Amino acid sequence: MCFFKKLSKKNLASEKTCCQIWGALLKRWWLLALLIAGVILFCVGYNNCDCGCNQLTNVVISPWYKFLLLTLGVCLTISVCRTLTDIFNLRKHEIGITWSESSIIIAIGLWIIGFILIFNIQKENQYFIALGIVGSLIAWIFQDNVKGAVAFVHLRRNHLLSIDDWIEVPQYKVDGEVKRVTLTTITVYNWDTTTSSFPTSALYTGHFKNLQNMTSNKTYGRQMLTSFILDTGWFHTLSSTEADSLKEKMKSENNFQFLPENEITEGVLNAKLYRLYLYHWMMNHPHISQAPRLIIRWLEPKECGIPLQVYAYITEGSVAAYSWQQSQIVEHIMASLEWFNLQLYQTPSGYDTSNANVHITEKKASYRKEVKND
Amino acid sequence: MTNYTEQPFQFLRRKKVDGITETAFSPEIIENWYKARAYVLDKLENVKFGAHSNNHLHVVLMGDTPLMLSVARQVALSAHYINFDEGDEKRQPQNRTVITIVTQRNDINNELLKEEYLCNLLKYCKCTIYGDESNTDSYIDIELEVVKEWKFCDEDFCIVIKEEDVANFYKPNVHDRIDTRKAVIANRIYNIGTLISNIPYEDIHDTHRYSQALDAFQYIQMEKPWELLIGEKKQNRLTDVKEALSNIFCTDCFKTREMEINMMKEFDLKNCSSEKEKKKIRKVNYWDKYIEALSKSEHARWVVEKLIMGYRPLNMAERIEDERIIGAQKQKEHRKQLKSNSEDPVHIDLCSCADLRRIDPDNMKYDSFLMLAIPEIMKKCSQK
């Protein structure tokens, strides 16, 4: 026994597929031995049938014996395919996974066909109706497995899913990397280090998002959609002094390449200049793609201010690199607001009120009527 | 037997100046171009590098005569290799081809800036003129050096060229005619239509996506009969002439690329320990494996060629104006207008590969596709 186990492990560890198949067969050596013994017995009984039928021969050539052999063969095939699927999932051998799981479907199909042929089930046969009822019952009980098999074929055929793909399945609140794909179940390691398993059919009937191409930098980039609420109290047209001061600032930062000097004039809205500056700065950022689109726009004003939305694509796809670049962009946005005399809106906090950062002016509002003291 | 040769350089003209129609180049200049092309292609025939090689080509030109400057021009057009690395924010560019001109002239700068020699290339590539460096961080894979005297160099890939060698190599009626079959076929990649233009940007270096376009190219476009590269219709428009010549300069590098791919495959086969590994390697398509490096090299070559042909990148004001044109169609028309300007043509794609991915990623697939089509084009043209 130890010998078969060792040999099985040695072959399963091999790089060659035929060795792996042999190793998987040896893993269920007892099933293989039973099957071989059964086939030998069948052959002997079949040959002895002409010499004279005895009880053993009758058993061996009976339909039930043939069905038993067929079932043993199918069980062995399914067991071998499951072992191979484990190996292929680990080695990320996509074609191997497809073939091993498809072989299970083929084995089950051959089992059903074998059953019909062995027992010679025909329309006029008494077993036909019973088979129909049992078949419907089994199909109803295992409907999820059947759907899973269909989903598996669909996913593999259209290259929708591979090992290590990052997927999001909102229906099951799954967000992580695919680690195992079988006919019936998909196992995902979530980003919070938990593991989720869900039926393969869920990806066929429901919606899922595959983010792998994006993280592998195979697309235009990763979307950055961020809004900054600007305090409109700071919006104003530039005076000549402010225009000169802004030109000096732009010159010192070498930013005329993003905002031409001739556009910084008296009477221009500071928010407009900022939007133009930010647009050209992002258009020339080495980590931002101009395609498919780069939009810097004002959104609908709110009671707290007017949002300036940045809709861009960062060329870094991986989480850490993308977050780094996004953070650098946000930091620059916050720093450059000051050059244009703009401020982000922030609701006064407890600190602001307790430290008298909120002032109420003493000047009367101009709409109040003056009360004359007679 | 069909004669597939033409004399395409004759149709190139100088840029318009102040609205005056383009004038032709003198016959001496054109003859120098043919001489330079014939000699340089022969001399660089066996120069090749692997994708991970740290070597580079160094060409030393002894002299500053018009013929030698034409040789410099031809070297800049032809010497582009797969191992060039344009670097990034943290790394300097590596493995540029270095062209050294040995001369005593102080106005060599002005001479090289002429349209018949390096034109705009000098303004954007790394230059060291008598010790003064400029554009050290340039993304261009050609480096120019001007020195007063030349000392012996023990670099592995150093070629010294003298004027008499070039002049003696030239054979009139042989070298002044160019076989344009490869160029004519290469030009047809733009006739494939939606099979290539509809390929989305996603995973641009996945060669499997080009399979249908490659089939259309191989079985339909390549089967069409040969035609003149610069026919009567194209001769009148300078932009069309430049585009046609672009195909010649592009296909001049095909042999080098093929040799580099074959060399890398042979190297890997040589380093295999077992017959089974060799079998695996023989099945691998090395054009697919190195498609990204090939595309980058092709873009680098294209940039140099365009700068020599008189194009230049957008300046600051033009860039800002281009960025403010919103709408893909309007932007396309505006850029086409900039390219077609006979006096001062400007091209949006004259940038590093990294920037091209940001600015105009959809055009990158033509570079990838052309590289994949090289084996078929070479096979077709080797048939008589």
PDB file of C-alpha atoms in Angstrom, chain A residues 16 213 217-221 256-260 263 276 279-280 282-291 315, chain B residues 89 200-204 276 280 316 319-326 331 335 354-355 357-362:
ATOM      1  CA  LYS A  16       4.037  15.676 -17.639  1.00  0.00           C
ATOM      2  CA  ASN A 213      -7.345  42.893 -17.336  1.00  0.00           C
ATOM      3  CA  ASN A 217      -2.405  47.068 -17.218  1.00  0.00           C
ATOM      4  CA  LYS A 218      -4.014  45.649 -20.325  1.00  0.00           C
ATOM      5  CA  THR A 219      -6.636  48.367 -20.604  1.00  0.00           C
ATOM      6  CA  TYR A 220      -6.484  52.146 -21.022  1.00  0.00           C
ATOM      7  CA  GLY A 221      -6.128  52.449 -17.263  1.00  0.00           C
ATOM      8  CA  PHE A 256       3.006  78.039 -17.915  1.00  0.00           C
ATOM      9  CA  GLN A 257       3.098  74.795 -19.886  1.00  0.00           C
ATOM     10  CA  PHE A 258      -0.224  73.968 -18.250  1.00  0.00           C
ATOM     11  CA  LEU A 259      -1.800  77.420 -18.269  1.00  0.00           C
ATOM     12  CA  PRO A 260      -0.618  79.981 -20.822  1.00  0.00           C
ATOM     13  CA  GLU A 263      -4.904  83.650 -20.244  1.00  0.00           C
ATOM     14  CA  LEU A 276      -8.067  74.816 -17.094  1.00  0.00           C
ATOM     15  CA  TYR A 279      -7.105  69.828 -16.985  1.00  0.00           C
ATOM     16  CA  HIS A 280      -3.815  70.508 -18.767  1.00  0.00           C
ATOM     17  CA  MET A 282      -3.596  65.995 -15.844  1.00  0.00           C
ATOM     18  CA  MET A 283      -3.414  65.725 -19.624  1.00  0.00           C
ATOM     19  CA  ASN A 284       0.367  65.830 -19.307  1.00  0.00           C
ATOM     20  CA  HIS A 285       0.716  63.687 -16.216  1.00  0.00           C
ATOM     21  CA  PRO A 286       2.910  60.648 -17.042  1.00  0.00           C
ATOM     22  CA  HIS A 287       0.551  58.260 -15.281  1.00  0.00           C
ATOM     23  CA  ILE A 288      -2.768  59.480 -16.652  1.00  0.00           C
ATOM     24  CA  SER A 289      -4.161  58.264 -19.948  1.00  0.00           C
ATOM     25  CA  GLN A 290      -5.858  60.735 -22.292  1.00  0.00           C
ATOM     26  CA  ALA A 291      -7.882  57.864 -23.697  1.00  0.00           C
ATOM     27  CA  THR A 315      -2.293  53.878 -16.172  1.00  0.00           C
TER      28      THR A 315
ATOM     29  CA  GLU B  89      11.299  58.410 -14.347  1.00  0.00           C
ATOM     30  CA  PRO B 200     -10.113  47.335 -28.860  1.00  0.00           C
ATOM     31  CA  TYR B 201      -7.137  48.701 -27.011  1.00  0.00           C
ATOM     32  CA  GLU B 202      -7.498  46.059 -24.315  1.00  0.00           C
ATOM     33  CA  ASP B 203      -4.413  43.862 -24.177  1.00  0.00           C
ATOM     34  CA  ILE B 204      -2.762  45.333 -27.249  1.00  0.00           C
ATOM     35  CA  LYS B 276      12.178  17.757 -24.878  1.00  0.00           C
ATOM     36  CA  LYS B 280       9.019  23.017 -26.581  1.00  0.00           C
ATOM     37  CA  MET B 316       3.445  73.991 -25.870  1.00  0.00           C
ATOM     38  CA  ARG B 319      -0.383  70.947 -27.329  1.00  0.00           C
ATOM     39  CA  ILE B 320      -2.712  73.103 -25.268  1.00  0.00           C
ATOM     40  CA  GLU B 321      -4.824  73.824 -28.346  1.00  0.00           C
ATOM     41  CA  ASP B 322      -4.991  70.092 -29.189  1.00  0.00           C
ATOM     42  CA  GLU B 323      -6.001  69.219 -25.637  1.00  0.00           C
ATOM     43  CA  ARG B 324      -8.871  71.709 -25.792  1.00  0.00           C
ATOM     44  CA  ILE B 325     -10.374  70.112 -28.877  1.00  0.00           C
ATOM     45  CA  ILE B 326     -13.078  67.907 -27.460  1.00  0.00           C
ATOM     46  CA  GLN B 331      -9.443  65.883 -32.764  1.00  0.00           C
ATOM     47  CA  ARG B 335      -4.315  66.292 -36.070  1.00  0.00           C
ATOM     48  CA  ALA B 354       5.199  55.416 -22.623  1.00  0.00           C
ATOM     49  CA  ASP B 355       3.621  58.714 -23.663  1.00  0.00           C
ATOM     50  CA  ARG B 357       0.259  54.759 -24.550  1.00  0.00           C
ATOM     51  CA  ARG B 358      -1.285  57.747 -22.797  1.00  0.00           C
ATOM     52  CA  ILE B 359      -1.880  60.038 -25.752  1.00  0.00           C
ATOM     53  CA  ASP B 360      -2.832  57.818 -28.691  1.00  0.00           C
ATOM     54  CA  PRO B 361      -3.001  54.179 -27.534  1.00  0.00           C
ATOM     55  CA  ASP B 362      -5.233  53.007 -30.379  1.00  0.00           C
TER      56      ASP B 362
END
